[in-house]
Coordinates of C-alpha atoms in Angstrom, one line a residue:
X611 CA 0.0 0.0 0.0
X612 CA 2.9 2.4 0.9
X613 CA 4.5 2.6 -2.5
X614 CA 1.2 3.1 -4.3
X615 CA 0.3 6.0 -2.0
X616 CA 3.7 7.6 -2.4
X617 CA 3.7 7.3 -6.3
X618 CA 2.0 10.7 -6.9
X619 CA 4.5 12.3 -4.5
X620 CA 7.4 10.7 -6.3
X621 CA 6.1 11.9 -9.7
X622 CA 5.7 15.4 -8.2
X623 CA 9.3 15.3 -6.9
X624 CA 10.6 14.2 -10.3
X625 CA 8.7 17.0 -12.2
X626 CA 11.7 19.4 -12.5
X627 CA 13.8 16.7 -14.0
X628 CA 11.1 15.6 -16.4
X629 CA 10.6 19.3 -17.5
X630 CA 14.3 19.6 -18.4
X631 CA 14.5 19.5 -22.2
X632 CA 18.0 18.0 -22.0
X633 CA 16.6 14.7 -20.9
X634 CA 13.7 14.6 -23.4
X635 CA 13.4 11.8 -26.0
X636 CA 12.4 12.4 -29.6
X637 CA 8.8 11.6 -28.7
X638 CA 8.9 14.1 -25.8
X639 CA 10.2 16.8 -28.2
X640 CA 7.6 16.1 -30.8
X641 CA 4.8 16.2 -28.3
X642 CA 6.0 19.5 -26.9
X643 CA 6.2 21.0 -30.4
X644 CA 2.7 19.6 -31.2
X645 CA 1.3 21.2 -28.0
X646 CA 2.9 24.5 -29.0
X647 CA 1.3 24.2 -32.5
X648 CA -2.2 23.5 -31.3
X649 CA -2.0 26.4 -28.8
X650 CA -1.1 29.0 -31.4
X651 CA -4.7 29.5 -32.8
X652 CA -6.6 29.7 -29.4
X653 CA -4.1 32.1 -27.9
X654 CA -4.0 34.2 -31.0
X655 CA -7.8 34.3 -31.1
X656 CA -8.0 35.5 -27.5
X657 CA -5.3 38.1 -27.9
X658 CA -6.9 39.4 -31.1
X659 CA -10.3 39.7 -29.4
X660 CA -8.9 41.6 -26.4
X661 CA -6.8 43.8 -28.7
X662 CA -9.9 44.7 -30.7
X663 CA -11.7 45.6 -27.5
X664 CA -14.3 43.0 -28.2
X665 CA -17.4 43.2 -26.1
X666 CA -20.2 40.6 -26.0
X667 CA -23.4 41.3 -28.1
X668 CA -26.4 39.2 -28.8
X669 CA -26.3 35.6 -27.5
X670 CA -22.7 36.2 -26.4
X671 CA -23.9 38.9 -24.0
X672 CA -26.7 36.7 -22.7
X673 CA -24.1 33.9 -22.0
X674 CA -21.9 36.4 -20.3
X675 CA -24.7 37.8 -18.2
X676 CA -25.9 34.3 -17.2
X677 CA -22.3 33.6 -16.2
X678 CA -22.1 36.8 -14.2
X679 CA -25.3 35.8 -12.5
X680 CA -23.3 33.0 -10.8
X681 CA -21.0 35.6 -9.3
X682 CA -24.1 37.6 -8.2
X683 CA -25.8 34.6 -6.5
X684 CA -28.1 33.6 -9.4
X685 CA -27.1 29.9 -9.8
X686 CA -28.4 28.7 -13.2
X687 CA -30.0 25.3 -13.5
X688 CA -31.0 25.6 -17.2
X689 CA -29.0 26.2 -20.4
X690 CA -29.7 28.9 -23.0
X691 CA -33.2 29.2 -24.4
X692 CA -33.7 26.9 -27.4
X693 CA -35.4 27.9 -30.7
X694 CA -36.9 24.4 -30.9
X695 CA -40.3 25.8 -29.6
X696 CA -40.4 28.7 -32.1
X697 CA -43.5 28.6 -34.3
X698 CA -46.2 30.2 -32.2
X699 CA -46.9 27.5 -29.7
X700 CA -45.5 28.8 -26.4
X701 CA -46.4 25.6 -24.6
X702 CA -43.5 23.9 -26.4
X703 CA -40.8 26.4 -25.2
X704 CA -37.6 24.6 -24.2
X705 CA -34.1 25.2 -23.1
X706 CA -30.8 23.5 -24.0
X707 CA -30.0 20.7 -21.6
X708 CA -27.7 22.4 -19.1
X709 CA -25.7 25.4 -17.9
X710 CA -22.2 23.6 -17.8
X711 CA -20.7 26.3 -20.0
X712 CA -21.8 29.1 -17.6
X713 CA -20.0 27.4 -14.7
X714 CA -16.8 26.8 -16.8
X715 CA -16.7 30.5 -17.7
X716 CA -17.4 31.7 -14.1
X717 CA -13.9 31.5 -12.8
X718 CA -12.2 33.3 -15.7
X719 CA -14.9 36.0 -15.5
X720 CA -14.3 36.4 -11.8
X721 CA -10.5 36.6 -12.3
X722 CA -11.0 39.2 -15.1
X723 CA -12.9 41.4 -12.7
X724 CA -16.2 40.8 -14.6
X725 CA -14.8 42.3 -17.8
X726 CA -15.3 41.0 -21.3
X727 CA -11.8 39.5 -21.1
X728 CA -13.3 36.8 -18.8
X729 CA -15.5 35.0 -21.3
X730 CA -12.9 35.5 -24.1
X731 CA -10.1 33.8 -22.0
X732 CA -12.6 31.2 -20.7
X733 CA -13.6 30.2 -24.3
X734 CA -10.0 30.1 -25.4
X735 CA -9.1 28.0 -22.3
X736 CA -11.7 25.4 -23.2
X737 CA -10.4 25.3 -26.8
X738 CA -6.8 25.1 -25.7
X739 CA -7.3 22.5 -23.1
X740 CA -9.2 20.2 -25.5
X741 CA -6.5 20.7 -28.1
X742 CA -3.7 19.9 -25.7
X743 CA -5.4 16.8 -24.3
X744 CA -6.0 15.6 -27.9
X745 CA -2.2 15.7 -28.4
X746 CA -1.6 13.9 -25.1
X747 CA -4.1 11.1 -25.9
X748 CA -2.8 10.9 -29.5
X749 CA 0.6 10.1 -28.1
X750 CA -0.8 7.4 -25.7
X751 CA -2.8 5.8 -28.5
X752 CA -0.3 6.0 -31.4
X753 CA 3.0 7.4 -30.3
X754 CA 4.9 9.8 -32.5
X755 CA 2.8 8.8 -35.5
X756 CA -0.4 9.3 -33.7
X757 CA 0.7 12.8 -32.6
X758 CA 1.6 13.8 -36.2
X759 CA -1.7 12.5 -37.6
X760 CA -4.2 13.6 -35.0
X761 CA -2.6 16.9 -34.1
X762 CA -3.0 17.7 -37.7
X763 CA -6.7 16.9 -37.3
X764 CA -6.9 19.4 -34.4
X765 CA -5.3 22.1 -36.5
X766 CA -7.7 21.4 -39.3
X767 CA -10.6 21.8 -36.9
X768 CA -9.2 25.1 -35.6
X769 CA -8.9 26.4 -39.1
X770 CA -12.4 25.3 -39.9
X771 CA -14.2 26.8 -36.9
X772 CA -12.3 30.1 -37.2
X773 CA -11.2 32.5 -34.5
X774 CA -14.7 33.1 -33.3
X775 CA -15.1 29.4 -32.6
X776 CA -12.2 29.6 -30.1
X777 CA -13.0 32.7 -28.1
X778 CA -16.7 33.6 -28.5
X779 CA -18.9 32.4 -25.6
X780 CA -21.7 31.6 -28.1
X781 CA -22.9 28.3 -26.7
X782 CA -22.7 26.1 -29.9
X783 CA -19.0 27.0 -30.2
X784 CA -17.9 25.7 -26.7
X785 CA -18.0 22.0 -27.6
X786 CA -16.2 22.1 -31.0
X787 CA -12.7 21.1 -30.0
X788 CA -14.0 19.0 -27.1
X789 CA -15.8 17.0 -29.8
X790 CA -12.5 16.1 -31.4
X791 CA -11.1 15.1 -28.0
X792 CA -14.2 13.0 -27.2
X793 CA -13.6 11.0 -30.4
X794 CA -10.0 10.3 -29.4
X795 CA -11.1 9.3 -25.9
X796 CA -13.6 6.8 -27.3
X797 CA -10.7 5.2 -29.2
X798 CA -8.8 5.0 -25.9
X799 CA -11.8 3.3 -24.2
X800 CA -11.8 0.8 -27.0
X801 CA -8.2 0.1 -26.1
X802 CA -9.4 -0.5 -22.5
X803 CA -7.7 2.7 -21.2
X804 CA -10.2 3.7 -18.4
X805 CA -8.1 6.9 -17.8
X806 CA -10.1 8.3 -20.7
X807 CA -13.4 8.0 -18.9
X808 CA -13.3 11.1 -16.7
X809 CA -12.4 13.6 -19.5
X810 CA -14.8 11.9 -21.9
X811 CA -17.7 12.4 -19.4
X812 CA -17.0 16.1 -19.3
X813 CA -16.5 16.5 -23.0
X814 CA -19.6 14.6 -24.1
X815 CA -21.6 16.4 -21.4
X816 CA -20.6 19.8 -22.8
X817 CA -21.6 18.6 -26.3
X818 CA -25.0 17.4 -25.0
X819 CA -25.7 20.6 -22.9
X820 CA -24.6 23.2 -25.4
X821 CA -27.3 22.8 -28.0
X822 CA -30.2 20.4 -28.6
X823 CA -29.0 20.0 -32.2
X824 CA -25.9 18.3 -30.8
X825 CA -27.9 15.8 -28.8
X826 CA -27.9 12.9 -31.4
X827 CA -24.1 13.2 -31.6
X828 CA -23.8 13.1 -27.8
X829 CA -26.2 10.2 -27.5
X830 CA -24.3 8.2 -30.1
X831 CA -20.9 8.8 -28.5
X832 CA -22.3 8.1 -25.0
X833 CA -23.9 4.8 -26.2
X834 CA -20.7 3.6 -27.8
X835 CA -18.7 4.5 -24.6
X836 CA -21.2 2.6 -22.5
X837 CA -20.9 -0.4 -24.7
X838 CA -17.1 -0.3 -24.5
X839 CA -17.1 0.0 -20.7
X840 CA -19.6 -2.8 -20.3
X841 CA -18.1 -5.0 -23.0
X842 CA -16.4 -7.5 -20.8
X843 CA -19.5 -8.0 -18.7
X844 CA -21.7 -8.3 -21.8
X845 CA -19.3 -10.8 -23.3
X846 CA -19.1 -12.6 -19.9
X847 CA -15.3 -12.5 -20.0
X848 CA -12.9 -11.7 -17.2
X849 CA -11.0 -8.5 -17.7
X850 CA -7.7 -7.8 -16.1
X851 CA -8.0 -4.8 -13.9
X852 CA -5.4 -2.0 -14.1
X853 CA -4.3 -0.2 -10.9
X854 CA -5.9 3.1 -11.9
X855 CA -9.3 1.7 -13.0
X856 CA -11.0 2.3 -9.7
X857 CA -9.8 5.9 -9.4
X858 CA -10.8 6.6 -13.0
X859 CA -14.3 5.2 -12.4
X860 CA -14.7 7.3 -9.3
X861 CA -13.6 10.4 -11.0
X862 CA -15.9 9.7 -13.9
X863 CA -18.9 9.2 -11.6
X864 CA -18.1 12.3 -9.5
X865 CA -17.6 14.6 -12.5
X866 CA -20.7 13.2 -14.2
X867 CA -22.8 14.0 -11.1
X868 CA -21.2 17.4 -10.8
X869 CA -21.7 18.5 -14.4
X870 CA -25.3 17.3 -14.5
X871 CA -26.3 18.3 -11.0
X872 CA -27.9 21.7 -12.1
X873 CA -30.0 19.9 -14.7
X874 CA -31.1 17.3 -12.1
X875 CA -32.0 20.1 -9.7
X876 CA -34.0 21.8 -12.5
X877 CA -36.3 18.7 -12.6
X878 CA -37.5 19.5 -9.1
X879 CA -37.5 23.3 -9.0
X880 CA -39.3 24.1 -12.2
X881 CA -42.9 23.1 -13.2
X882 CA -43.0 22.1 -15.9
X883 CA -39.4 21.1 -16.0
X884 CA -37.2 21.2 -19.1
X885 CA -37.3 17.4 -19.6
X886 CA -41.0 17.3 -19.7
X887 CA -41.0 20.2 -22.2
X888 CA -38.5 18.4 -24.4
X889 CA -40.7 15.3 -24.4
X890 CA -43.7 17.5 -25.2
X891 CA -41.9 19.2 -28.1
X892 CA -40.5 15.9 -29.5
X893 CA -43.9 14.3 -29.5
X894 CA -45.8 17.3 -30.7
X895 CA -45.4 16.6 -34.4
X896 CA -44.5 20.3 -35.1
X897 CA -41.9 21.4 -37.6
X898 CA -41.2 20.0 -41.0
X899 CA -37.8 18.2 -41.0
X900 CA -36.2 17.5 -44.3
X901 CA -35.8 13.8 -43.6
X902 CA -33.0 11.2 -44.1
X903 CA -32.8 11.5 -47.9
X904 CA -32.2 15.2 -47.8
X905 CA -30.1 15.0 -44.7
X906 CA -27.7 12.7 -46.6
X907 CA -27.1 15.6 -49.0
X908 CA -25.2 17.3 -46.2
X909 CA -22.6 14.6 -46.1
X910 CA -20.8 16.9 -48.5
X911 CA -19.4 18.4 -45.3
X912 CA -17.0 15.4 -44.8
X913 CA -15.9 15.4 -48.4
X914 CA -12.5 17.0 -49.3
X915 CA -12.5 19.3 -52.3
X916 CA -14.7 21.9 -53.8
X917 CA -18.2 22.0 -52.3
X918 CA -17.1 19.8 -49.5
X919 CA -15.4 20.4 -46.1
X920 CA -15.2 24.2 -45.6
X921 CA -14.9 26.9 -43.0
X922 CA -17.7 27.8 -40.7
X923 CA -19.7 30.6 -42.2
X924 CA -23.4 31.6 -42.7
X925 CA -23.3 29.5 -46.0
X926 CA -22.2 26.3 -44.3
X927 CA -25.4 24.5 -45.1
X928 CA -26.1 25.9 -48.6
X929 CA -22.8 25.9 -50.4
X930 CA -22.3 22.2 -51.1
X931 CA -22.3 20.4 -54.4
X932 CA -23.6 17.2 -55.8
X933 CA -20.1 15.7 -56.5
X934 CA -19.1 16.5 -52.9
X935 CA -22.2 14.7 -51.6
X936 CA -21.4 11.6 -53.6
X937 CA -17.9 11.7 -52.3
X938 CA -19.2 12.1 -48.7
X939 CA -21.5 9.1 -49.2
X940 CA -18.5 7.1 -50.4
X941 CA -16.4 8.1 -47.4
X942 CA -19.2 6.9 -45.1
X943 CA -19.5 3.6 -46.9
X944 CA -15.7 3.2 -46.6
X945 CA -15.9 3.9 -42.9
X946 CA -18.5 1.2 -42.6
X947 CA -16.3 -1.3 -44.5
X948 CA -13.3 -0.5 -42.3
X949 CA -15.4 -0.8 -39.2
X950 CA -16.0 -4.5 -40.0
X951 CA -12.3 -5.2 -39.6
X952 CA -12.1 -6.3 -43.2
X953 CA -8.4 -7.1 -44.2
X954 CA -7.0 -5.6 -41.0
X955 CA -3.2 -5.9 -41.2
X956 CA -1.9 -8.6 -38.9
X957 CA -1.0 -7.2 -35.5
X958 CA -2.7 -3.9 -36.1
X959 CA -6.3 -4.7 -35.3
X960 CA -6.7 -1.4 -33.4
X961 CA -6.3 0.5 -36.7
X962 CA -10.0 -0.1 -37.4
X963 CA -11.2 1.6 -34.2
X964 CA -10.7 5.2 -35.2
X965 CA -12.9 4.5 -38.3
X966 CA -15.5 2.8 -36.1
X967 CA -15.6 5.9 -33.8
X968 CA -15.8 8.2 -36.9
X969 CA -18.6 6.1 -38.3
X970 CA -20.7 6.4 -35.1
X971 CA -20.0 10.2 -35.0
X972 CA -21.0 10.7 -38.6
X973 CA -24.2 8.7 -38.1
X974 CA -25.0 11.0 -35.1
X975 CA -24.5 14.1 -37.2
X976 CA -26.6 12.5 -40.0
X977 CA -29.4 12.2 -37.5
X978 CA -29.2 15.9 -36.8
X979 CA -29.0 16.8 -40.5
X980 CA -32.2 14.7 -41.1
X981 CA -34.0 16.8 -38.5
X982 CA -33.1 20.2 -40.0
X983 CA -36.0 22.3 -41.1
X984 CA -36.5 23.4 -44.7
X985 CA -35.9 27.0 -43.6
X986 CA -34.4 28.9 -41.8
X987 CA -31.1 27.2 -41.7
X988 CA -28.7 28.1 -38.9
X989 CA -25.1 26.9 -39.7
X990 CA -24.3 26.3 -36.0
X991 CA -26.8 23.4 -35.9
X992 CA -24.3 21.2 -37.8
X993 CA -21.0 23.0 -36.8
X994 CA -19.9 19.9 -34.8
X995 CA -19.6 18.1 -38.1
X996 CA -16.4 20.1 -38.7
X997 CA -14.4 18.3 -35.9
X998 CA -16.1 15.0 -36.8
X999 CA -15.0 15.4 -40.5
X1000 CA -11.4 16.3 -39.4
X1001 CA -11.3 13.2 -37.2
X1002 CA -12.8 11.1 -40.1
X1003 CA -9.9 12.0 -42.4
X1004 CA -7.4 11.2 -39.6
X1005 CA -9.1 7.8 -39.1
X1006 CA -8.8 7.0 -42.8
X1007 CA -5.2 8.1 -42.8
X1008 CA -4.5 6.0 -39.8
X1009 CA -5.9 2.9 -41.5
X1010 CA -3.8 3.6 -44.6
X1011 CA -0.7 3.9 -42.5
X1012 CA -1.5 0.5 -40.9
X1013 CA -0.6 -1.1 -44.2
X1014 CA 2.9 0.4 -44.1
X1015 CA 5.4 -1.7 -42.1
X1016 CA 7.6 1.3 -41.8
X1017 CA 4.8 3.3 -40.1
X1018 CA 5.7 2.6 -36.4
X1019 CA 4.8 4.5 -33.3
X1020 CA 8.3 5.7 -32.8
X1021 CA 9.7 7.9 -35.5
X1022 CA 13.4 8.7 -36.1
X1023 CA 14.6 12.2 -35.4
X1024 CA 15.2 12.8 -39.1
X1025 CA 11.5 12.4 -39.7
X1026 CA 10.1 13.7 -36.4
X1027 CA 11.9 17.0 -36.7
X1028 CA 10.4 18.1 -40.0
X1029 CA 7.0 16.8 -38.9
X1030 CA 7.3 19.0 -35.8
X1031 CA 8.2 22.0 -37.9
X1032 CA 5.2 21.3 -40.2
X1033 CA 2.9 21.1 -37.2
X1034 CA 4.0 24.5 -36.0
X1035 CA 3.6 26.0 -39.5
X1036 CA 0.1 24.4 -39.5
X1037 CA -0.7 26.0 -36.2
X1038 CA 0.2 29.4 -37.6
X1039 CA -1.7 28.7 -40.8
X1040 CA -4.8 27.6 -38.8
X1041 CA -4.8 31.0 -37.1
X1042 CA -3.9 33.2 -40.1
X1043 CA -6.0 31.5 -42.7
X1044 CA -9.1 31.0 -40.5
X1045 CA -12.2 33.1 -41.1
X1046 CA -11.9 36.3 -39.1
X1047 CA -14.6 37.8 -36.9
X1048 CA -16.9 40.4 -38.3
X1049 CA -15.2 43.2 -36.4
X1050 CA -17.2 46.0 -38.0
X1051 CA -20.5 44.5 -36.8
X1052 CA -19.2 44.0 -33.2
X1053 CA -17.7 47.5 -33.2
X1054 CA -21.0 49.1 -34.3
X1055 CA -23.1 47.3 -31.7
X1056 CA -20.5 48.0 -29.0
X1057 CA -20.7 51.7 -29.8
X1058 CA -24.5 51.5 -29.2
X1059 CA -23.9 49.8 -25.9
X1060 CA -21.2 52.2 -24.8
X1061 CA -23.1 55.3 -25.7
X1062 CA -26.1 54.0 -23.7
X1063 CA -23.9 53.1 -20.7
X1064 CA -22.3 56.5 -20.8
X1065 CA -25.7 58.2 -20.6
X1066 CA -26.8 55.9 -17.8
X1067 CA -23.8 56.5 -15.6
X1068 CA -23.1 54.4 -12.5
X1069 CA -26.0 52.2 -11.6
X1070 CA -25.5 51.7 -7.8
X1071 CA -27.9 48.7 -7.9
X1072 CA -30.7 50.5 -9.7
X1073 CA -32.8 48.8 -12.4
X1074 CA -33.1 49.6 -16.1
X1075 CA -35.4 48.1 -18.7
X1076 CA -34.0 47.8 -22.2
X1077 CA -36.5 47.4 -25.1
X1078 CA -35.4 46.7 -28.7
X1079 CA -37.8 47.9 -31.4
X1080 CA -36.8 45.7 -34.3
X1081 CA -34.7 42.6 -35.2
X1082 CA -31.2 43.9 -34.6
X1083 CA -32.1 46.1 -31.6
X1084 CA -33.8 43.1 -29.9
X1085 CA -31.5 40.3 -30.6
X1086 CA -28.1 42.0 -30.9
X1087 CA -28.1 45.5 -29.3
X1088 CA -30.3 45.0 -26.3
X1089 CA -28.1 42.2 -24.8
X1090 CA -25.0 44.3 -25.5
X1091 CA -26.5 47.3 -23.7
X1092 CA -27.6 45.0 -20.8
X1093 CA -24.0 43.7 -20.5
X1094 CA -22.5 47.2 -20.3
X1095 CA -25.2 48.4 -17.9
X1096 CA -24.5 45.4 -15.6
X1097 CA -20.8 46.3 -15.8
X1098 CA -21.7 49.8 -14.4
X1099 CA -23.7 48.4 -11.5
X1100 CA -27.2 48.4 -13.0
X1101 CA -29.6 45.5 -12.8
X1102 CA -30.7 45.1 -16.5
X1103 CA -34.0 43.7 -17.6
X1104 CA -34.1 42.9 -21.4
X1105 CA -35.1 39.3 -22.1
X1106 CA -38.6 38.8 -23.5
X1107 CA -40.8 37.0 -20.9
X1108 CA -40.8 33.2 -21.0
X1109 CA -44.1 31.3 -20.7
X1110 CA -42.8 29.2 -17.8
X1111 CA -40.5 29.8 -14.8
X1112 CA -36.8 29.9 -15.5
X1113 CA -33.7 30.9 -13.6
X1114 CA -33.2 34.0 -15.8
X1115 CA -36.3 35.8 -14.6
X1116 CA -34.1 38.5 -13.0
X1117 CA -33.3 39.5 -16.6
X1118 CA -36.8 39.5 -17.9
X1119 CA -38.0 42.9 -19.2
X1120 CA -41.3 42.4 -17.3
X1121 CA -39.7 41.9 -13.9
X1122 CA -38.4 45.5 -13.8
X1123 CA -39.9 47.4 -10.8
X1124 CA -42.5 50.1 -11.4
X1125 CA -41.0 53.5 -12.4
X1126 CA -37.8 51.9 -13.8
X1127 CA -35.7 53.9 -16.3
X1128 CA -36.4 52.5 -19.8
X1129 CA -33.9 52.4 -22.7
X1130 CA -35.4 52.0 -26.2
X1131 CA -33.4 51.1 -29.3
X1132 CA -34.6 51.6 -32.8
X1133 CA -33.3 50.7 -36.3
X1134 CA -33.8 52.9 -39.4
X1135 CA -34.1 49.7 -41.4
X1136 CA -37.5 49.2 -39.6
X1137 CA -38.7 52.8 -39.3
X1138 CA -42.4 51.9 -38.6
X1139 CA -41.4 50.5 -35.1
X1140 CA -39.9 53.8 -34.0
X1141 CA -43.5 55.0 -33.6
X1142 CA -43.5 53.0 -30.3
X1143 CA -41.0 55.4 -28.7
X1144 CA -42.9 57.5 -26.1
X1145 CA -43.3 61.2 -26.7
X1146 CA -41.4 62.0 -23.5
X1147 CA -38.4 59.8 -24.3
X1148 CA -35.1 61.7 -24.8
X1149 CA -32.8 60.8 -27.7
X1150 CA -29.4 59.8 -26.4
X1151 CA -27.5 58.9 -29.5
X1152 CA -27.7 57.9 -33.1
X1153 CA -25.1 55.3 -34.0
X1154 CA -24.3 54.6 -37.7
X1155 CA -23.7 50.9 -38.5
X1156 CA -20.4 50.1 -40.2
X1157 CA -21.4 46.6 -41.5
X1158 CA -24.6 47.7 -43.3
X1159 CA -26.6 50.8 -44.1
X1160 CA -28.7 52.3 -41.4
X1161 CA -28.4 53.6 -37.9
X1162 CA -29.4 52.5 -34.4
X1163 CA -31.2 55.2 -32.3
X1164 CA -31.0 55.2 -28.5
X1165 CA -33.7 56.8 -26.4
X1166 CA -34.2 57.0 -22.7
X1167 CA -37.4 57.4 -20.8
X1168 CA -36.6 58.3 -17.2
X1169 CA -38.5 56.5 -14.5
X1170 CA -40.6 58.2 -12.0

């Protein structure tokens, strides 16, 4: 018992020696270079956002305010509101499955003094942590060769999701790089490495809680993981236990309870609770999904070449091509063939497992694509297909390498060195060539929020109601103003009321006390709505928009 208890202490005592580069092997050096490479894009995205003075607007501001609510004592038990119930029937209103992202961002927000740097750094930390862990697990699974192949997949994912996907707190962006990590961890579970279980639980929980559109993917991955963990019992075979299994199982159970505890509490504190609302929505028969046949058309997203795999953009779901779709279908069939273990090279049976994991993940994404509506199409509903596609290509490359006798886990220095240099160059390219944020739009909306906050002055705990008159004023500018007002000590009320109880009621416009100051925002693109501005309201500012024609007007109606 003594030596086992002392092992962590011995490892800690040996840490300075292990960090000394002079004693590193070729593998250690390649891993270090790969980690550096996958950190370039997340760090650059965060630095760029802070340098631009980025402030949260729209849903980003709502995520930031929900996170700030934790620091103010408003502990959330639900995720962001879902658009699944949109369509006129308020009885079907639902939320995403949980508030895990809010809790992950709470500490960075607190350390940043409540500033916008908090969610920026928090988002980049999630992306960076998942990227680094992907490199670590690639080494455990495939040595030097695994690092080279799957670190390249991480870089491809970073390029595809762009800078915004690595720093914005927008809830669909949080699980993108954790998705790639979860696929690697599934492969590790297939290799009977139970150390992968705790981080897998957190990663797949973040996928499941971030957006209802990601639920089929999360369920598919969780089902495969469950089968892998229970495989020895289901096969009625004795499994040799490893020393760390019990610890890994305890950590997985503890983390699972922790990350799902708010959602479990919500089942009791809200009536109706979100689970019952989800069941009601799923069985309502509302909506008009495109179906499996049309969903298969979106397999172009896993196809290399024109019309196929591409960067995240508003056209993600509409820019594909027929040839790319055929190629995507072919890749899916190829994964299915490899998953059977057909003609696996002798002694390299594990080479089929990445393809099996990729097949399950693509089927989960296909389930989501089949449930897409005819219109409107939000690209973030399938944005997790980007890391899945990158992993798919890595899985196919890994299977090809299995046929090469010279492709061994340990690479000679003459090969590892240029591979490491290539990874660093790839890290820089993933940052430089990625789609850049729409800075002009953010700047315009931030100017609206800043002008309003300057007029409001210090809040000292007072309340302010913020009403948007129009599409952009309601969905983009009002949350941005609410964020700036909260930063100045006001208690903002801007969310449209929800038909049922939710833990964001303190942000509802209707919960503002009688006589509260009212801020009204108008848009010259919708001039007819400006008639709703009270005659006694004072015009505060008129902000021209840089990203399109038109101006946003700011009015203030003082409370009594």
